[in-house]
Amino acid sequence: MQFIDLAAQYQHLKQRIDKRIQTVLDHGNYIMGPEVEELEQKLAEYVGAKHCISCANGTDALQLAMMVLDIKPGDAVFCPTFTFFATAEVIAYAGATPVFVDSDARTFNICPQDLERRIQQVIAEGKLVPRAIVAVDLFGLPANYPELEKIAAKYQLKLIEDAAQGFGGEIEGKRAGSFGDIATTSFFPAKPLGCYGDGGAIFTNNDEYAALFRSYRVHGKGKDKYDNVRIGLNSRLDTIQAAILLEKLAEFPTELIARNKLAEYYTEQLSDSYTKPLVPESYLSSWAQYTIVSSNRDADMAKCKEKGIPTMVYYGTCMHQQTAFSGLSYTDNDFPVASRLAKQVFSLPMHPYMTEQTAELIAGLVNQSSQVVG
């Protein structure tokens, strides 16, 4: 049994993907070839953004956002503590200070109320300049952008959507990748839309930002790559990865339906002894992971392993608990919800090629595990 069955997806798309790769091998434009531009156009159209700029990976997408917004030492950038390390890493790499925010207990995403409280604290202290918010679409569910956009406007902050896990999610029909001033995503293989290596992309409606992104991703180029007008990165999406993503994007709407059907089945069948993920009204999740909360996580996961069910923990260590950020002097008491979630969440197998029989087997065995532990 696979946690994410990439092999099954490849077998389904094999002829189309192989043909795309062969086309790249035939024309030989391996870096920034025609498939890259084609993919950027189709991604922008899918998301509903004016510009899509591809790059080497999701972390670079976030780092490029820091560069375009000129985030620097003395700045405060607010982000969730319950997230993957890259979200906060790029803030620190820019020399700015990450200010961590607690989670919403039911959606697992950044809590707007705690966010505003921490913005007010930073303003009152007067040591840092509030500059931006990075919100994460955790496990596939878009963050609460209607509230986050109000807060960003109120305090004149830039809002960045980290849609690495949320690609395909929606709020009232508006797709992940289209919220805030800048959105980023990752094409890491395990993501809802993933390639066969590293890859990432940035979305924006701002023409000036888009031009800067295109320059920064190729060594800060001007009229060409040998005319360098600023200090940038080497962060380009390989043409072969773009070719693979074109076929995966074409299939993505169908896969999204299958992901949601599987999530609905899990929610219906799993024991109420688990806290199951909430999708608020008018929201759609892309279900990067199906994550449940258990007060007996370690024992539950051990029982699942005995029964051959792979499970994973995303994320067992919050940002405020990371050694790299120990100098910020946070404690678990500062983030009671996120600290609890880090000890209690675990994720079940989730992919669009799972059979009904396998889903039924997983739900039944996970329920048995809960009964044995409970």
Short mmCIF file of C-alpha atoms in Angstrom, two decimals:
data_model
loop_
_atom_site.label_atom_id
_atom_site.label_comp_id
_atom_site.label_asym_id
_atom_site.label_seq_id
_atom_site.Cartn_x
_atom_site.Cartn_y
_atom_site.Cartn_z
CA MET A 1 0.00 0.00 0.00
CA GLN A 2 1.35 3.42 -0.99
CA PHE A 3 0.96 6.66 0.95
CA ILE A 4 1.07 8.57 -2.36
CA ASP A 5 1.00 6.31 -5.41
CA LEU A 6 3.01 8.16 -8.05
CA ALA A 7 3.59 4.92 -9.96
CA ALA A 8 -0.14 4.43 -10.53
CA GLN A 9 -0.45 8.00 -11.79
CA TYR A 10 2.47 7.50 -14.17
CA GLN A 11 0.99 4.29 -15.58
CA HIS A 12 -2.26 6.17 -16.25
CA LEU A 13 -0.44 9.02 -18.02
CA LYS A 14 2.53 7.04 -19.36
CA GLN A 15 1.96 7.41 -23.10
CA ARG A 16 1.24 11.14 -22.85
CA ILE A 17 4.16 11.88 -20.52
CA ASP A 18 6.60 9.76 -22.52
CA LYS A 19 5.57 11.54 -25.72
CA ARG A 20 6.09 14.94 -24.08
CA ILE A 21 9.53 13.98 -22.80
CA GLN A 22 10.53 12.60 -26.19
CA THR A 23 9.55 15.91 -27.79
CA VAL A 24 11.94 17.72 -25.45
CA LEU A 25 14.70 15.22 -26.20
CA ASP A 26 14.13 15.80 -29.91
CA HIS A 27 14.27 19.60 -29.83
CA GLY A 28 17.01 19.72 -27.17
CA ASN A 29 15.98 22.98 -25.46
CA TYR A 30 16.41 21.64 -21.95
CA ILE A 31 16.48 24.97 -20.11
CA MET A 32 13.61 27.45 -20.59
CA GLY A 33 12.38 25.59 -23.65
CA PRO A 34 8.97 26.17 -25.27
CA GLU A 35 7.16 23.88 -22.83
CA VAL A 36 8.08 26.23 -19.96
CA GLU A 37 6.27 29.18 -21.52
CA GLU A 38 3.33 26.97 -22.48
CA LEU A 39 3.07 25.71 -18.90
CA GLU A 40 3.25 29.23 -17.44
CA GLN A 41 0.40 30.36 -19.68
CA LYS A 42 -1.77 27.38 -18.78
CA LEU A 43 -1.04 27.67 -15.05
CA ALA A 44 -1.94 31.37 -15.08
CA GLU A 45 -5.17 30.56 -16.89
CA TYR A 46 -6.04 27.76 -14.47
CA VAL A 47 -5.36 29.83 -11.36
CA GLY A 48 -6.88 33.03 -12.69
CA ALA A 49 -3.76 35.17 -12.30
CA LYS A 50 -2.33 37.60 -14.86
CA HIS A 51 1.23 36.30 -14.56
CA CYS A 52 2.85 32.95 -13.79
CA ILE A 53 6.62 32.77 -13.47
CA SER A 54 8.09 29.29 -13.03
CA CYS A 55 11.24 28.63 -11.01
CA ALA A 56 13.41 25.82 -9.67
CA ASN A 57 11.40 24.89 -6.56
CA GLY A 58 8.82 26.10 -4.06
CA THR A 59 11.40 27.43 -1.61
CA ASP A 60 12.96 29.58 -4.33
CA ALA A 61 9.48 30.85 -5.18
CA LEU A 62 9.15 32.14 -1.61
CA GLN A 63 12.70 33.50 -1.57
CA LEU A 64 12.06 35.35 -4.83
CA ALA A 65 8.93 36.84 -3.23
CA MET A 66 11.08 38.17 -0.38
CA MET A 67 13.46 39.69 -2.93
CA VAL A 68 10.73 41.32 -5.01
CA LEU A 69 9.14 42.84 -1.89
CA ASP A 70 12.59 44.00 -0.68
CA ILE A 71 12.21 42.26 2.67
CA LYS A 72 15.30 43.10 4.73
CA PRO A 73 16.82 43.27 8.22
CA GLY A 74 14.59 45.11 10.65
CA ASP A 75 11.42 43.90 8.96
CA ALA A 76 8.82 41.65 10.60
CA VAL A 77 7.14 39.02 8.44
CA PHE A 78 4.26 37.10 10.02
CA CYS A 79 3.76 33.42 9.27
CA PRO A 80 2.25 30.33 10.91
CA THR A 81 4.36 28.33 13.34
CA PHE A 82 2.63 25.12 12.22
CA THR A 83 4.09 24.71 8.73
CA PHE A 84 7.05 23.39 6.75
CA PHE A 85 10.42 24.99 7.51
CA ALA A 86 10.76 26.77 4.15
CA THR A 87 7.93 29.17 5.00
CA ALA A 88 9.97 30.74 7.81
CA GLU A 89 13.41 29.93 6.42
CA VAL A 90 13.15 32.38 3.54
CA ILE A 91 12.16 35.19 5.92
CA ALA A 92 15.26 34.64 8.03
CA TYR A 93 17.43 34.22 4.94
CA ALA A 94 16.35 37.69 3.83
CA GLY A 95 17.62 38.99 7.17
CA ALA A 96 14.11 39.76 8.42
CA THR A 97 12.51 38.42 11.60
CA PRO A 98 9.77 35.78 11.34
CA VAL A 99 6.97 36.47 13.77
CA PHE A 100 5.09 33.24 14.35
CA VAL A 101 1.33 32.94 14.62
CA ASP A 102 -0.85 30.26 16.19
CA SER A 103 -3.22 27.98 14.25
CA ASP A 104 -6.95 27.67 13.88
CA ALA A 105 -7.84 24.47 15.75
CA ARG A 106 -10.23 23.15 13.08
CA THR A 107 -8.68 24.19 9.76
CA PHE A 108 -5.03 23.99 10.97
CA ASN A 109 -4.31 27.20 9.03
CA ILE A 110 -3.02 30.52 10.37
CA CYS A 111 -5.42 32.07 12.91
CA PRO A 112 -6.51 35.58 11.82
CA GLN A 113 -7.30 36.67 15.38
CA ASP A 114 -3.87 35.67 16.68
CA LEU A 115 -2.26 37.25 13.62
CA GLU A 116 -3.81 40.64 14.35
CA ARG A 117 -2.81 40.41 17.99
CA ARG A 118 0.82 39.76 17.04
CA ILE A 119 0.85 42.59 14.50
CA GLN A 120 -0.36 44.94 17.22
CA GLN A 121 2.34 43.63 19.58
CA VAL A 122 5.09 44.31 17.03
CA ILE A 123 3.77 47.82 16.40
CA ALA A 124 3.58 48.52 20.14
CA GLU A 125 7.12 47.29 20.75
CA GLY A 126 8.47 49.45 17.94
CA LYS A 127 11.59 47.35 17.33
CA LEU A 128 10.61 45.90 13.94
CA VAL A 129 8.78 47.23 10.90
CA PRO A 130 5.75 45.07 9.98
CA ARG A 131 6.06 44.34 6.26
CA ALA A 132 4.28 41.21 5.14
CA ILE A 133 2.20 38.13 5.96
CA VAL A 134 2.92 34.67 4.58
CA ALA A 135 -0.17 32.47 4.82
CA VAL A 136 0.06 28.75 4.09
CA ASP A 137 -2.68 26.63 2.47
CA LEU A 138 -1.96 23.74 4.79
CA PHE A 139 -2.84 20.19 3.68
CA GLY A 140 -4.66 21.56 0.60
CA LEU A 141 -7.11 23.96 2.27
CA PRO A 142 -6.75 27.65 1.42
CA ALA A 143 -6.21 29.87 4.43
CA ASN A 144 -8.90 32.35 5.47
CA TYR A 145 -8.07 34.93 2.82
CA PRO A 146 -11.25 36.99 3.21
CA GLU A 147 -10.09 37.83 6.75
CA LEU A 148 -6.38 37.87 5.99
CA GLU A 149 -6.83 40.35 3.15
CA LYS A 150 -8.75 42.68 5.48
CA ILE A 151 -5.96 42.50 8.07
CA ALA A 152 -3.27 43.08 5.45
CA ALA A 153 -5.11 46.14 4.15
CA LYS A 154 -5.75 47.49 7.66
CA TYR A 155 -2.05 47.42 8.57
CA GLN A 156 -0.73 48.10 5.05
CA LEU A 157 1.07 44.76 4.81
CA LYS A 158 1.82 42.68 1.73
CA LEU A 159 0.13 39.28 1.68
CA ILE A 160 1.87 36.23 0.24
CA GLU A 161 -0.03 32.99 -0.35
CA ASP A 162 2.12 29.90 0.12
CA ALA A 163 0.04 27.53 -2.00
CA ALA A 164 2.61 24.74 -2.14
CA GLN A 165 0.03 22.31 -0.75
CA GLY A 166 -3.09 24.21 -1.76
CA PHE A 167 -2.91 24.19 -5.58
CA GLY A 168 -6.41 23.32 -6.77
CA GLY A 169 -8.14 24.57 -3.63
CA GLU A 170 -10.79 27.30 -3.82
CA ILE A 171 -12.73 29.88 -1.85
CA GLU A 172 -16.06 30.80 -3.45
CA GLY A 173 -14.76 29.63 -6.82
CA LYS A 174 -11.54 31.64 -6.61
CA ARG A 175 -8.57 29.33 -6.90
CA ALA A 176 -5.53 28.97 -4.69
CA GLY A 177 -2.64 30.86 -6.23
CA SER A 178 -4.78 33.93 -6.87
CA PHE A 179 -4.93 35.36 -3.35
CA GLY A 180 -2.88 38.17 -1.87
CA ASP A 181 -0.27 40.26 -3.67
CA ILE A 182 1.91 37.27 -4.59
CA ALA A 183 1.28 33.53 -4.48
CA THR A 184 3.79 30.70 -4.69
CA THR A 185 3.53 26.99 -5.26
CA SER A 186 5.72 23.89 -5.38
CA PHE A 187 5.80 21.02 -7.86
CA PHE A 188 7.63 18.67 -5.50
CA PRO A 189 6.51 15.15 -6.54
CA ALA A 190 4.25 14.62 -3.50
CA LYS A 191 2.26 17.84 -4.05
CA PRO A 192 -1.24 17.72 -5.61
CA LEU A 193 0.33 18.89 -8.87
CA GLY A 194 3.86 17.53 -8.83
CA CYS A 195 6.64 16.90 -11.34
CA TYR A 196 9.38 14.25 -11.27
CA GLY A 197 11.94 16.41 -9.52
CA ASP A 198 11.95 19.93 -8.13
CA GLY A 199 9.91 22.79 -9.52
CA GLY A 200 7.96 25.84 -8.43
CA ALA A 201 6.02 28.84 -9.63
CA ILE A 202 4.94 32.33 -8.64
CA PHE A 203 1.62 34.02 -9.46
CA THR A 204 0.82 37.73 -9.41
CA ASN A 205 -1.41 40.31 -11.08
CA ASN A 206 1.24 43.01 -10.61
CA ASP A 207 3.15 43.77 -13.83
CA GLU A 208 6.11 45.31 -11.99
CA TYR A 209 6.45 42.31 -9.68
CA ALA A 210 6.25 39.93 -12.65
CA ALA A 211 9.08 41.73 -14.45
CA LEU A 212 11.23 41.59 -11.32
CA PHE A 213 10.54 37.87 -10.83
CA ARG A 214 11.60 37.15 -14.41
CA SER A 215 14.81 39.07 -13.85
CA TYR A 216 15.65 37.70 -10.41
CA ARG A 217 15.17 34.05 -11.43
CA VAL A 218 17.93 34.36 -14.08
CA HIS A 219 20.77 36.05 -12.20
CA GLY A 220 19.08 39.46 -12.12
CA LYS A 221 19.21 39.74 -15.92
CA GLY A 222 18.37 42.88 -17.89
CA LYS A 223 17.93 42.70 -21.66
CA ASP A 224 19.63 39.29 -21.67
CA LYS A 225 21.40 36.90 -19.29
CA TYR A 226 24.74 38.65 -19.80
CA ASP A 227 23.29 42.04 -18.85
CA ASN A 228 22.88 41.78 -15.08
CA VAL A 229 21.10 44.76 -13.56
CA ARG A 230 20.56 43.32 -10.07
CA ILE A 231 21.75 40.42 -7.92
CA GLY A 232 19.50 37.43 -8.52
CA LEU A 233 19.37 33.64 -8.42
CA ASN A 234 19.74 30.74 -10.81
CA SER A 235 16.21 29.40 -10.44
CA ARG A 236 14.76 28.07 -13.67
CA LEU A 237 12.31 25.24 -14.27
CA ASP A 238 13.75 22.47 -16.45
CA THR A 239 11.95 21.95 -19.75
CA ILE A 240 11.46 18.22 -19.11
CA GLN A 241 9.71 18.99 -15.81
CA ALA A 242 7.50 21.52 -17.59
CA ALA A 243 6.61 18.92 -20.20
CA ILE A 244 5.62 16.44 -17.48
CA LEU A 245 3.57 19.09 -15.69
CA LEU A 246 1.65 19.96 -18.85
CA GLU A 247 0.20 16.45 -19.00
CA LYS A 248 -0.37 16.32 -15.26
CA LEU A 249 -2.15 19.69 -15.34
CA ALA A 250 -4.46 18.44 -18.09
CA GLU A 251 -5.45 15.52 -15.87
CA PHE A 252 -5.53 17.55 -12.66
CA PRO A 253 -9.25 18.49 -12.61
CA THR A 254 -10.20 14.82 -12.81
CA GLU A 255 -7.71 13.93 -10.08
CA LEU A 256 -9.08 16.71 -7.89
CA ILE A 257 -12.54 15.18 -8.06
CA ALA A 258 -11.11 11.80 -7.04
CA ARG A 259 -9.20 13.37 -4.12
CA ASN A 260 -12.36 15.00 -2.82
CA LYS A 261 -14.36 11.79 -3.14
CA LEU A 262 -11.74 9.94 -1.13
CA ALA A 263 -11.68 12.67 1.51
CA GLU A 264 -15.48 12.58 1.76
CA TYR A 265 -15.35 8.81 2.24
CA TYR A 266 -12.74 9.09 4.98
CA THR A 267 -14.77 11.76 6.74
CA GLU A 268 -17.94 9.64 6.59
CA GLN A 269 -16.33 6.37 7.64
CA LEU A 270 -13.68 7.27 10.20
CA SER A 271 -14.48 7.06 13.88
CA ASP A 272 -15.55 10.21 15.71
CA SER A 273 -12.79 9.44 18.20
CA TYR A 274 -10.61 11.28 15.69
CA THR A 275 -10.96 14.97 14.92
CA LYS A 276 -11.38 15.03 11.18
CA PRO A 277 -10.39 17.95 8.92
CA LEU A 278 -12.91 20.72 8.42
CA VAL A 279 -13.58 22.32 5.05
CA PRO A 280 -15.58 25.51 5.68
CA GLU A 281 -18.61 26.34 3.56
CA SER A 282 -17.69 27.77 0.12
CA TYR A 283 -14.15 26.30 0.40
CA LEU A 284 -12.67 23.46 -1.65
CA SER A 285 -9.56 21.56 -0.55
CA SER A 286 -7.13 19.91 -2.93
CA TRP A 287 -6.32 17.39 -0.15
CA ALA A 288 -2.56 17.37 -0.33
CA GLN A 289 -2.93 15.34 2.85
CA TYR A 290 -5.87 13.93 4.78
CA THR A 291 -4.88 14.79 8.34
CA ILE A 292 -6.65 13.72 11.52
CA VAL A 293 -6.08 14.57 15.17
CA SER A 294 -5.66 11.87 17.81
CA SER A 295 -4.87 12.15 21.50
CA ASN A 296 -3.14 8.75 21.13
CA ARG A 297 -1.21 9.45 17.94
CA ASP A 298 1.88 7.34 18.52
CA ALA A 299 -0.13 4.30 19.51
CA ASP A 300 -2.60 4.78 16.64
CA MET A 301 0.22 5.08 14.12
CA ALA A 302 1.93 2.01 15.52
CA LYS A 303 -1.27 -0.01 15.13
CA CYS A 304 -1.68 1.27 11.57
CA LYS A 305 1.87 0.21 10.78
CA GLU A 306 1.18 -3.28 12.14
CA LYS A 307 -1.77 -3.49 9.75
CA GLY A 308 0.30 -2.32 6.76
CA ILE A 309 -1.16 1.19 6.55
CA PRO A 310 1.46 3.89 5.93
CA THR A 311 0.95 7.12 7.86
CA MET A 312 2.93 10.34 8.13
CA VAL A 313 3.24 13.28 10.52
CA TYR A 314 3.05 16.77 9.01
CA TYR A 315 4.43 18.54 11.11
CA GLY A 316 5.85 17.23 14.36
CA THR A 317 7.99 20.27 15.08
CA CYS A 318 6.57 23.79 14.88
CA MET A 319 8.72 26.69 13.70
CA HIS A 320 9.00 28.12 17.21
CA GLN A 321 10.37 24.73 18.35
CA GLN A 322 13.09 24.56 15.68
CA THR A 323 16.68 24.90 16.88
CA ALA A 324 17.34 27.45 14.14
CA PHE A 325 14.78 29.81 15.70
CA SER A 326 15.59 29.20 19.37
CA GLY A 327 16.98 32.71 19.64
CA LEU A 328 13.47 34.13 19.26
CA SER A 329 12.70 32.79 22.76
CA TYR A 330 9.20 31.51 22.07
CA THR A 331 7.61 28.78 24.20
CA ASP A 332 4.79 26.34 23.54
CA ASN A 333 2.57 28.50 25.74
CA ASP A 334 2.80 31.21 23.09
CA PHE A 335 1.17 28.85 20.56
CA PRO A 336 -1.11 26.48 22.47
CA VAL A 337 -3.12 25.25 19.47
CA ALA A 338 -0.18 24.66 17.13
CA SER A 339 1.88 23.02 19.88
CA ARG A 340 -0.96 20.58 20.56
CA LEU A 341 -1.51 19.84 16.86
CA ALA A 342 2.18 19.05 16.40
CA LYS A 343 1.81 16.31 19.01
CA GLN A 344 -1.50 14.91 17.76
CA VAL A 345 -1.86 15.10 13.96
CA PHE A 346 -1.12 12.33 11.50
CA SER A 347 -2.02 11.82 7.86
CA LEU A 348 -3.54 8.87 6.01
CA PRO A 349 -2.79 7.67 2.46
CA MET A 350 -4.20 10.15 -0.06
CA HIS A 351 -3.95 10.02 -3.83
CA PRO A 352 -6.45 10.06 -6.71
CA TYR A 353 -5.70 6.51 -7.91
CA MET A 354 -6.77 4.72 -4.75
CA THR A 355 -9.42 2.05 -5.31
CA GLU A 356 -12.66 1.96 -3.32
CA GLN A 357 -11.58 -1.36 -1.84
CA THR A 358 -8.33 0.11 -0.55
CA ALA A 359 -10.08 3.16 0.91
CA GLU A 360 -12.59 0.88 2.65
CA LEU A 361 -9.76 -1.27 4.01
CA ILE A 362 -7.85 1.76 5.34
CA ALA A 363 -10.88 3.30 7.05
CA GLY A 364 -11.81 0.00 8.67
CA LEU A 365 -8.32 -0.76 9.95
CA VAL A 366 -7.76 2.79 11.22
CA ASN A 367 -11.04 2.55 13.11
CA GLN A 368 -9.93 -0.77 14.62
CA SER A 369 -6.67 0.86 15.69
CA SER A 370 -8.62 3.56 17.47
CA GLN A 371 -10.74 0.99 19.29
CA VAL A 372 -7.70 -1.01 20.38
CA VAL A 373 -5.95 2.09 21.69
CA GLY A 374 -9.06 3.65 23.18
#
